[in-house]
């Protein structure tokens, strides 16, 4: 009996150790600093602090599942939403349940749906391509979504294109109070070709910064339990070949009329391609073409490959962008899931026995030396922006120091952010030093103020 108990104890310890290394448990951005959400309102470029805790509040796991408690609020500033959306990002008080061992779907693929189809590591919701609007043949117009009514559901409008004026700097917006992203969650002003000027007045950042020299970070998990990565990954699925942009297998069809899907299935006619109904308005305007090149994705927008968190390989989705870093269809996950969709948003508390994930945090866990900071503009006149190469996992201190060694301004580089700003319009011309530090390490940069 004692031997049996001994071996059961060893197995229990082994299972606990294995769980502590599962990225589905360890990768969530847990709020360890009590940071709360912030938002902009139209016409005011000063963020307003909210009372709701940002990022993820708790991670629990059992032998089969991980449970993620979140308010659905990011630590980067949300809003404003300039398309007339009256809502603000609000608390979801949600618990999401994900499988620790996702499984491929060997039957008919499950389509993505409206609403949540995944969760980013900061607890923010992922939606698919749609905005709830579709063509209505009886009226010859689009219907549904914010405009009301119901379309036919045959030709479905692309939210990323047609809700762009309502996205904030981080490319997100709320449905009701459920703040979410449909696409690659990096800020508009960090794209090589900037297609929205929302960041000009309402400075904010996104979940990560695209770095073409590094494998993009793990950004979240889809509702089938498989991980979601940013726009860049290893060229070859075995982790070799260097870093490259991972590409969508979808492209626009060469059509003038809308009578069939790309698969050849005849459907109720949509509007003729025109200025009012341009190609790309609808999800069904795209076709999938399998590409044997390893840096192209399959019909679900994923591939089986080696990643930094999964050195033995995993199926993974990628946030697809073009060469200008502008988002490309199907954006993140879809239009179908690769795996068996088992994740869910719980309607009550966790009922099975779980362990709360509580990693031991120390300065040695924080890879400060590998953070690369870009400071711009330099020389500066009214504002200095500090952009980190990756998301800040623990608060950093930022100090602006003049030539006499006096601290003239201080800021906190907040957990879950990639950018920090200093207003310099009241400072005199001259040389300054920017010091970024945690408890044990410091980086210093020379700054010029010139007006």
mmCIF file of N, CA and C in Angstrom, residues 158-161 164 167 170-171 181-188 191-193 195 208 210 231 245 248 286 301 318-332:
data_model
loop_
_atom_site.group_PDB
_atom_site.id
_atom_site.type_symbol
_atom_site.label_atom_id
_atom_site.label_comp_id
_atom_site.label_asym_id
_atom_site.label_seq_id
_atom_site.Cartn_x
_atom_site.Cartn_y
_atom_site.Cartn_z
ATOM 1 N N UNK A 158 -17.392 41.874 -44.652
ATOM 2 C CA UNK A 158 -16.103 41.797 -43.966
ATOM 3 C C UNK A 158 -15.973 42.955 -42.974
ATOM 4 N N UNK A 159 -15.924 42.634 -41.682
ATOM 5 C CA UNK A 159 -15.854 43.668 -40.639
ATOM 6 C C UNK A 159 -14.548 44.447 -40.676
ATOM 7 N N UNK A 160 -13.455 43.780 -41.015
ATOM 8 C CA UNK A 160 -12.151 44.448 -40.976
ATOM 9 C C UNK A 160 -12.114 45.617 -41.950
ATOM 10 N N UNK A 161 -12.781 45.475 -43.091
ATOM 11 C CA UNK A 161 -12.824 46.559 -44.071
ATOM 12 C C UNK A 161 -13.912 47.574 -43.754
ATOM 13 N N UNK A 164 -13.710 49.730 -40.155
ATOM 14 C CA UNK A 164 -12.397 50.328 -39.875
ATOM 15 C C UNK A 164 -12.508 51.674 -39.178
ATOM 16 N N UNK A 167 -12.672 51.316 -35.404
ATOM 17 C CA UNK A 167 -11.611 50.675 -34.631
ATOM 18 C C UNK A 167 -10.759 51.724 -33.945
ATOM 19 N N UNK A 170 -5.574 50.292 -31.427
ATOM 20 C CA UNK A 170 -5.159 48.893 -31.289
ATOM 21 C C UNK A 170 -5.939 47.954 -32.208
ATOM 22 N N UNK A 171 -6.795 48.520 -33.093
ATOM 23 C CA UNK A 171 -7.599 47.748 -34.049
ATOM 24 C C UNK A 171 -8.678 46.923 -33.356
ATOM 25 N N UNK A 181 -11.006 42.021 -30.904
ATOM 26 C CA UNK A 181 -10.265 42.214 -32.146
ATOM 27 C C UNK A 181 -10.767 41.211 -33.185
ATOM 28 N N UNK A 182 -10.856 41.668 -34.440
ATOM 29 C CA UNK A 182 -11.139 40.778 -35.566
ATOM 30 C C UNK A 182 -9.848 40.379 -36.287
ATOM 31 N N UNK A 183 -8.737 41.005 -35.960
ATOM 32 C CA UNK A 183 -7.545 40.942 -36.804
ATOM 33 C C UNK A 183 -6.281 41.040 -35.967
ATOM 34 N N UNK A 184 -5.161 41.068 -36.662
ATOM 35 C CA UNK A 184 -3.849 41.185 -36.037
ATOM 36 C C UNK A 184 -3.831 42.359 -35.056
ATOM 37 N N UNK A 185 -3.601 42.110 -33.762
ATOM 38 C CA UNK A 185 -3.779 43.159 -32.751
ATOM 39 C C UNK A 185 -2.535 44.001 -32.497
ATOM 40 N N UNK A 186 -1.969 44.569 -33.565
ATOM 41 C CA UNK A 186 -0.893 45.541 -33.392
ATOM 42 C C UNK A 186 -1.408 46.891 -33.857
ATOM 43 N N UNK A 187 -0.867 47.978 -33.325
ATOM 44 C CA UNK A 187 -1.432 49.307 -33.548
ATOM 45 C C UNK A 187 -1.339 49.734 -35.009
ATOM 46 N N UNK A 188 -2.333 50.506 -35.450
ATOM 47 C CA UNK A 188 -2.371 50.990 -36.828
ATOM 48 C C UNK A 188 -1.110 51.753 -37.203
ATOM 49 N N UNK A 191 2.003 49.884 -38.626
ATOM 50 C CA UNK A 191 2.013 49.248 -39.947
ATOM 51 C C UNK A 191 2.933 50.030 -40.869
ATOM 52 N N UNK A 192 3.509 49.345 -41.848
ATOM 53 C CA UNK A 192 4.397 50.027 -42.796
ATOM 54 C C UNK A 192 3.615 50.994 -43.668
ATOM 55 N N UNK A 193 2.394 50.630 -44.019
ATOM 56 C CA UNK A 193 1.476 51.529 -44.704
ATOM 57 C C UNK A 193 0.331 51.797 -43.740
ATOM 58 N N UNK A 195 -3.123 52.892 -42.594
ATOM 59 C CA UNK A 195 -4.409 53.041 -43.269
ATOM 60 C C UNK A 195 -5.475 53.672 -42.373
ATOM 61 N N UNK A 208 1.055 43.485 -29.386
ATOM 62 C CA UNK A 208 2.469 43.210 -29.666
ATOM 63 C C UNK A 208 2.934 44.087 -30.812
ATOM 64 N N UNK A 210 5.021 43.981 -34.410
ATOM 65 C CA UNK A 210 5.560 43.108 -35.451
ATOM 66 C C UNK A 210 7.058 43.346 -35.579
ATOM 67 N N UNK A 231 2.266 37.638 -36.840
ATOM 68 C CA UNK A 231 2.365 37.588 -38.302
ATOM 69 C C UNK A 231 3.617 36.886 -38.832
ATOM 70 N N UNK A 245 7.366 36.219 -43.093
ATOM 71 C CA UNK A 245 5.944 36.513 -42.919
ATOM 72 C C UNK A 245 5.141 35.283 -43.312
ATOM 73 N N UNK A 248 -1.462 34.011 -45.877
ATOM 74 C CA UNK A 248 -2.784 33.430 -46.077
ATOM 75 C C UNK A 248 -2.854 32.715 -47.418
ATOM 76 N N UNK A 286 -13.680 35.745 -51.625
ATOM 77 C CA UNK A 286 -12.341 35.150 -51.564
ATOM 78 C C UNK A 286 -12.372 33.683 -51.962
ATOM 79 N N UNK A 301 -6.434 28.785 -41.859
ATOM 80 C CA UNK A 301 -5.463 29.836 -41.549
ATOM 81 C C UNK A 301 -4.437 29.387 -40.506
ATOM 82 N N UNK A 318 -2.122 31.732 -37.387
ATOM 83 C CA UNK A 318 -1.297 32.936 -37.480
ATOM 84 C C UNK A 318 -2.165 34.124 -37.888
ATOM 85 N N UNK A 319 -1.826 35.302 -37.365
ATOM 86 C CA UNK A 319 -2.496 36.541 -37.762
ATOM 87 C C UNK A 319 -1.891 36.998 -39.086
ATOM 88 N N UNK A 320 -2.654 36.926 -40.153
ATOM 89 C CA UNK A 320 -2.089 37.174 -41.477
ATOM 90 C C UNK A 320 -2.160 38.647 -41.873
ATOM 91 N N UNK A 321 -1.043 39.124 -42.424
ATOM 92 C CA UNK A 321 -0.922 40.500 -42.911
ATOM 93 C C UNK A 321 -0.225 40.468 -44.267
ATOM 94 N N UNK A 322 -0.324 41.580 -45.004
ATOM 95 C CA UNK A 322 0.395 41.678 -46.267
ATOM 96 C C UNK A 322 1.778 42.280 -46.029
ATOM 97 N N UNK A 323 2.480 42.610 -47.102
ATOM 98 C CA UNK A 323 3.851 43.110 -46.964
ATOM 99 C C UNK A 323 3.908 44.480 -46.307
ATOM 100 N N UNK A 324 2.757 45.180 -46.229
ATOM 101 C CA UNK A 324 2.695 46.472 -45.543
ATOM 102 C C UNK A 324 2.206 46.335 -44.102
ATOM 103 N N UNK A 325 2.036 45.096 -43.650
ATOM 104 C CA UNK A 325 1.532 44.759 -42.320
ATOM 105 C C UNK A 325 0.036 45.044 -42.160
ATOM 106 N N UNK A 326 -0.646 45.330 -43.263
ATOM 107 C CA UNK A 326 -2.098 45.483 -43.216
ATOM 108 C C UNK A 326 -2.751 44.110 -43.194
ATOM 109 N N UNK A 327 -3.802 43.952 -42.407
ATOM 110 C CA UNK A 327 -4.430 42.652 -42.190
ATOM 111 C C UNK A 327 -5.005 42.070 -43.473
ATOM 112 N N UNK A 328 -4.880 40.741 -43.629
ATOM 113 C CA UNK A 328 -5.410 40.057 -44.800
ATOM 114 C C UNK A 328 -6.327 38.915 -44.367
ATOM 115 N N UNK A 329 -7.385 38.724 -45.151
ATOM 116 C CA UNK A 329 -8.370 37.675 -44.893
ATOM 117 C C UNK A 329 -7.697 36.305 -44.909
ATOM 118 N N UNK A 330 -8.085 35.372 -43.986
ATOM 119 C CA UNK A 330 -9.170 35.454 -42.996
ATOM 120 C C UNK A 330 -8.765 36.020 -41.646
ATOM 121 N N UNK A 331 -7.612 36.700 -41.575
ATOM 122 C CA UNK A 331 -7.198 37.530 -40.447
ATOM 123 C C UNK A 331 -6.592 36.761 -39.276
ATOM 124 N N UNK A 332 -7.326 35.826 -38.689
ATOM 125 C CA UNK A 332 -6.744 35.070 -37.571
ATOM 126 C C UNK A 332 -7.147 33.601 -37.680
#
